[in-house]
Coordinates of C-alpha atoms in Angstrom, one line a residue:
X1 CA 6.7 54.2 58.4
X2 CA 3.3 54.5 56.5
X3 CA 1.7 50.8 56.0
X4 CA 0.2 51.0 52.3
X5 CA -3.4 48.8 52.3
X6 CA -2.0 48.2 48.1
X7 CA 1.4 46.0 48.1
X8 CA 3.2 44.5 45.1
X9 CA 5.3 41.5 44.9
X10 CA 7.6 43.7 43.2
X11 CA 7.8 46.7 40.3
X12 CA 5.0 47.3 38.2
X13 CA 5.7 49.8 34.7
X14 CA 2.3 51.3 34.6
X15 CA 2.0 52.9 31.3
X16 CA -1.1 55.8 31.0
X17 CA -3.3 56.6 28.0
X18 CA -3.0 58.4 24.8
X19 CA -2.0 61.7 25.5
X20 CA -1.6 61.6 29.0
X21 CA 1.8 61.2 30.8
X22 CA 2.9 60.1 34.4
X23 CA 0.7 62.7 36.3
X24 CA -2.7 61.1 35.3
X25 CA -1.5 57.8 37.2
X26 CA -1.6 59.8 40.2
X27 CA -3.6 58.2 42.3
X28 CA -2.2 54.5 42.0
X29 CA 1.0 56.4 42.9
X30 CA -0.7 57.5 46.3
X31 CA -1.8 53.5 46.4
X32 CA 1.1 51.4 45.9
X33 CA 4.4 54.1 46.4
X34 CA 7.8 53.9 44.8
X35 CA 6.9 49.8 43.7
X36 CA 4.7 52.0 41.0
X37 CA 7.4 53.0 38.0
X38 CA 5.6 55.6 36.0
X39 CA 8.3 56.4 32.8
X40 CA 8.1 59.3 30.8
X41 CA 7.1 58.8 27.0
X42 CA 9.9 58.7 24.4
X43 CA 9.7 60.6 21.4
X44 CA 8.4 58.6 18.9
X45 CA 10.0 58.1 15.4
X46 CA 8.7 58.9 12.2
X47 CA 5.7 56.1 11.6
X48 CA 7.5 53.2 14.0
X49 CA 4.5 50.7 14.9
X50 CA 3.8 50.5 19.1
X51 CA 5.8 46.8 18.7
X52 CA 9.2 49.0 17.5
X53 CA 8.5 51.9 20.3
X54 CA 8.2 49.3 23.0
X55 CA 11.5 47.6 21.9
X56 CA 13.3 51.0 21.6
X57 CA 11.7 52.3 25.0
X58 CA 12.5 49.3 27.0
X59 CA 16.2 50.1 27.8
X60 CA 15.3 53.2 29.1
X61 CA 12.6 51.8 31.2
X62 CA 15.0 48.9 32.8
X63 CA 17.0 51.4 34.1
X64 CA 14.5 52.8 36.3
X65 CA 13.8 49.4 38.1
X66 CA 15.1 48.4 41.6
X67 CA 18.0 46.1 41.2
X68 CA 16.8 43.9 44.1
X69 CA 15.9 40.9 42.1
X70 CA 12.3 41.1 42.6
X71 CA 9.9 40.0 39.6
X72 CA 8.7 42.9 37.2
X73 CA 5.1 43.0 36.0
X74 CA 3.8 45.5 33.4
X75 CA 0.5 47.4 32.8
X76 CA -1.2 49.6 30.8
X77 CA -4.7 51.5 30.4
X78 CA -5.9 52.0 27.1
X79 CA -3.5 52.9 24.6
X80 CA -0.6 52.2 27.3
X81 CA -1.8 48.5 27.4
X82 CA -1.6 47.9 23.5
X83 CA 2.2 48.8 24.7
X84 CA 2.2 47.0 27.8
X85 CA 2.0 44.2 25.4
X86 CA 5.1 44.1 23.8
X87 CA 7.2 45.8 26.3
X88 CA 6.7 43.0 28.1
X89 CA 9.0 40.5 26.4
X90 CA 11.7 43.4 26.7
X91 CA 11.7 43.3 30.1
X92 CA 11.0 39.8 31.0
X93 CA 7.6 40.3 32.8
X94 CA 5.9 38.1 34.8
X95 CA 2.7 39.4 33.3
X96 CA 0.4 42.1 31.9
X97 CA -2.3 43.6 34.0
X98 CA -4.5 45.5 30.8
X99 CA -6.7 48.6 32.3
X100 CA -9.7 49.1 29.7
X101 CA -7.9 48.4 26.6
X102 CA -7.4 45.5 24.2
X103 CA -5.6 42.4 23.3
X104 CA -6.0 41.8 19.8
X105 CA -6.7 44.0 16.6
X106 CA -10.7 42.4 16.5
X107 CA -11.0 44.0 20.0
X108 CA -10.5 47.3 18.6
X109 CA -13.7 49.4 17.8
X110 CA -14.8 50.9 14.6
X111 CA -15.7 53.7 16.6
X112 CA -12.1 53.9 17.9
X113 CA -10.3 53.5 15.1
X114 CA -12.7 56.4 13.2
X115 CA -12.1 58.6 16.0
X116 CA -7.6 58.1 15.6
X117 CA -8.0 58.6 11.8
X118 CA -10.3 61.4 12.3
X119 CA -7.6 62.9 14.8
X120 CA -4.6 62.0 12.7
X121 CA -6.0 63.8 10.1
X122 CA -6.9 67.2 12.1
X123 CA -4.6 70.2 10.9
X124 CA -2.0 70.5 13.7
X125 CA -2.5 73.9 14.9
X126 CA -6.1 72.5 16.4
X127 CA -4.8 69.8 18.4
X128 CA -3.7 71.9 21.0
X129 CA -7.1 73.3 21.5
X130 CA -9.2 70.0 20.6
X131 CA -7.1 68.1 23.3
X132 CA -7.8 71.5 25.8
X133 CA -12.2 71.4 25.2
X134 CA -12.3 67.6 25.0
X135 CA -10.7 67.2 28.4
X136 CA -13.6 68.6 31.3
X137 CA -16.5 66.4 29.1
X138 CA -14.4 63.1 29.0
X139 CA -14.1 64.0 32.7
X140 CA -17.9 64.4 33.0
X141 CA -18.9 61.8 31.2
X142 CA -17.0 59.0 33.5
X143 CA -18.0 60.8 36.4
X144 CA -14.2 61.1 37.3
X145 CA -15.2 63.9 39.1
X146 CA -13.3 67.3 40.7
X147 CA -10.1 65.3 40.6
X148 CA -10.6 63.4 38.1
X149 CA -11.3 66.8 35.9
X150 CA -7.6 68.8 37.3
X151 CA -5.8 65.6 36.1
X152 CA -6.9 65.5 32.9
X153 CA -7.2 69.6 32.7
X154 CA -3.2 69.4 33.9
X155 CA -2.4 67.0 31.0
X156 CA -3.9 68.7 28.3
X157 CA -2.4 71.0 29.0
X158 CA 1.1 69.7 28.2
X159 CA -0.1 67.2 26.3
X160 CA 2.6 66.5 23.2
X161 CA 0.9 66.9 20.1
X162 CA 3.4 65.4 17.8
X163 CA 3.2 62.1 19.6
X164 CA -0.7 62.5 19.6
X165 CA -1.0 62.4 16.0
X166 CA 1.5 59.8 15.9
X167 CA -0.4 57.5 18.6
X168 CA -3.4 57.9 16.6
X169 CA -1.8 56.6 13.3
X170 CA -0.5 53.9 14.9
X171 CA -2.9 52.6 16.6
X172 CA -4.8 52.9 13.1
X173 CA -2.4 50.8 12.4
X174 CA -1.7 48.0 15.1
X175 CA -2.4 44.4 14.2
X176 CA -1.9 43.2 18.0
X177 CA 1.0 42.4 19.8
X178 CA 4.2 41.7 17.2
X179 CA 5.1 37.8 18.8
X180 CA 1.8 36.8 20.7
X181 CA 2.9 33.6 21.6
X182 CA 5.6 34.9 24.0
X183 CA 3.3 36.9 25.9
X184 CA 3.3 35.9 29.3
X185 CA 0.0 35.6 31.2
X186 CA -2.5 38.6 31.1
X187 CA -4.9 40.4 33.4
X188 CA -7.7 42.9 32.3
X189 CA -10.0 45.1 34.4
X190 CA -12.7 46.8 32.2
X191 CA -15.6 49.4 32.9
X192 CA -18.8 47.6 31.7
X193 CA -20.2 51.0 30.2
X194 CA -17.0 51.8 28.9
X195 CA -17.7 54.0 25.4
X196 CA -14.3 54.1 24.4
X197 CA -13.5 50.5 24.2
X198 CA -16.5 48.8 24.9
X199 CA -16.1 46.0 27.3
X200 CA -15.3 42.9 25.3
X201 CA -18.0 39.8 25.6
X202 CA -15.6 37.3 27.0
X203 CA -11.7 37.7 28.1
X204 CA -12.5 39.8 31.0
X205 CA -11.1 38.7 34.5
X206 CA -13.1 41.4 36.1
X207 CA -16.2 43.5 34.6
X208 CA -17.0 46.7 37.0
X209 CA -20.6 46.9 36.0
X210 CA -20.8 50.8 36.8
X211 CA -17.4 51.8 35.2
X212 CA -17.0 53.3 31.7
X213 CA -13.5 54.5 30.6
X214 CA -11.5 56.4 33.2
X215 CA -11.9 53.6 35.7
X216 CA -8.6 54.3 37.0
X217 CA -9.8 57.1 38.3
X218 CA -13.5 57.1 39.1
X219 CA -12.9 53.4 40.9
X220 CA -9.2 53.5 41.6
X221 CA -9.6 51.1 44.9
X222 CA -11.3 48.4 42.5
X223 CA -8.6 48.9 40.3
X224 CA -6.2 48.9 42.4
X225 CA -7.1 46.1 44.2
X226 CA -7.7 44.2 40.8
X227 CA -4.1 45.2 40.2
X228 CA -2.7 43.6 43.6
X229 CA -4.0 40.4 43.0
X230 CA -2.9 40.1 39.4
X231 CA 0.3 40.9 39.8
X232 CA 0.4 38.5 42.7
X233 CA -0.8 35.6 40.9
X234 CA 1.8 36.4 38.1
X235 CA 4.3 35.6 41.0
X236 CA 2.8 33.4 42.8
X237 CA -0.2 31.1 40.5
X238 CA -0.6 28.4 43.4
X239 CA -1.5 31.0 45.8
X240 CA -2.7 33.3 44.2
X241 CA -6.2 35.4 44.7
X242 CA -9.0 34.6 42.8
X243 CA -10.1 37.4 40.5
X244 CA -13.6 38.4 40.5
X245 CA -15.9 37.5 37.5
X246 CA -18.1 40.4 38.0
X247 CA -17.5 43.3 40.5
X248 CA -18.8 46.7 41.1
X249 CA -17.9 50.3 42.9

């Protein structure tokens, strides 16, 4: 039997980015095993805000956890955390362990929110090859390297367009999580360079001064690491790890 150096105190939904689907968590699947659930995206409907996707997805999702009465946990990175957030009520989480992504609407750049509008209004037939030419420099630029570059290659290349354009609009849209005083405690993990979502000021548990966006990727043992505590002192608050103010590598 092969000892994992990553263990969970139970199931953790793990939900990817914005155009990217199961495969681009690969290498927190090679971490933590089958305790990682991965779901497929749903097809979204019409203009349904991330709050109405979550509650329609969840269902689907509590189907694919172990019936062993272990506590569930939920994560996302990016645009799978503003999910994370309300799919959490759904499926009673213990807490939310956010991967470079945001909390609340303010946290949201200018920057970002330009970029989704500027995507959501893009003339369909160029998604396809936008989402192709944008993949290898967003690789480059994190340093994700040779890895880091067939995973997001692999998932631009199937990437769903429909649900593209409709992520962008409602993220546009999103004015937080829909009931935030029923969120359950939260854990975030952000690249200090990060040029996406810029690292926010204060709210961080743990800052990986030479990390930008893809940190899942480019420092998966920090992250995953980072991840193992959290969801540890969701269980378990009295002995619990401490989380690091400030890490690196």
């Amino acid at each position: 039997m092969t000892v994992r150096e990553f263990t969970l105190p139970g199931p953790l939904v793990l939900l990817p980015g914005l155009g990217a689907g199961p495969g681009l968590l690969e290498p927190q699947k090679e971490l933590f095993g089958d305790d990682l659930i991965t779901p497929d995206w749903i097809k979204p409907r019409g203009a349904e805000s991330l709050a109405k996707y979550a509650e329609r997805w969840a269902p689907a999702i509590a189907d694919l956890l172990p019936d062993d009465g272990r506590p569930v946990c939920v994560g996302g990175i990016s645009f799978g955390a503003m999910i994370a957030l309300d799919l959490a009520r759904h499926l009673d989480a213990r807490g939310v362990v956010v991967i470079a992504g945001c909390v609340a609407k303010e946290e949201v750049p200018s920057q970002f929110l330009f970029a989704q509008k500027f995507g959501s209004l893009l003339p369909g037939p160029l998604w396809p090859s936008a989402v192709k030419a944008l993949a290898i420099p967003f690789a480059l630029m994190d340093g994700a390297g040779d890895d880091g570059i067939r995973l997001l290659k692999a998932e631009a290349a199937t990437a769903d367009i429909a649900a593209l354009r409709w992520g962008a609009q409602a993220v546009e849209a999103w004015d937080g999580p829909e009931h935030p005083d029923t969120l359950p405690p939260i854990a975030r993990v952000h690249g200090k360079g990060d040029w996406v979502i810029p690292c926010p000021p204060q709210g961080v548990d743990t800052v990986l001064d030479d990390g930008k966006h893809l940190i899942h990727l480019t420092h998966r043992r920090s992250v995953a690491g980072f991840i193992e505590q959290a969801c540890r002192g969701f269980v378990d608050p009295e002995n619990a790890p401490r989380l690091a103010a400030a890490a690196s590598g």
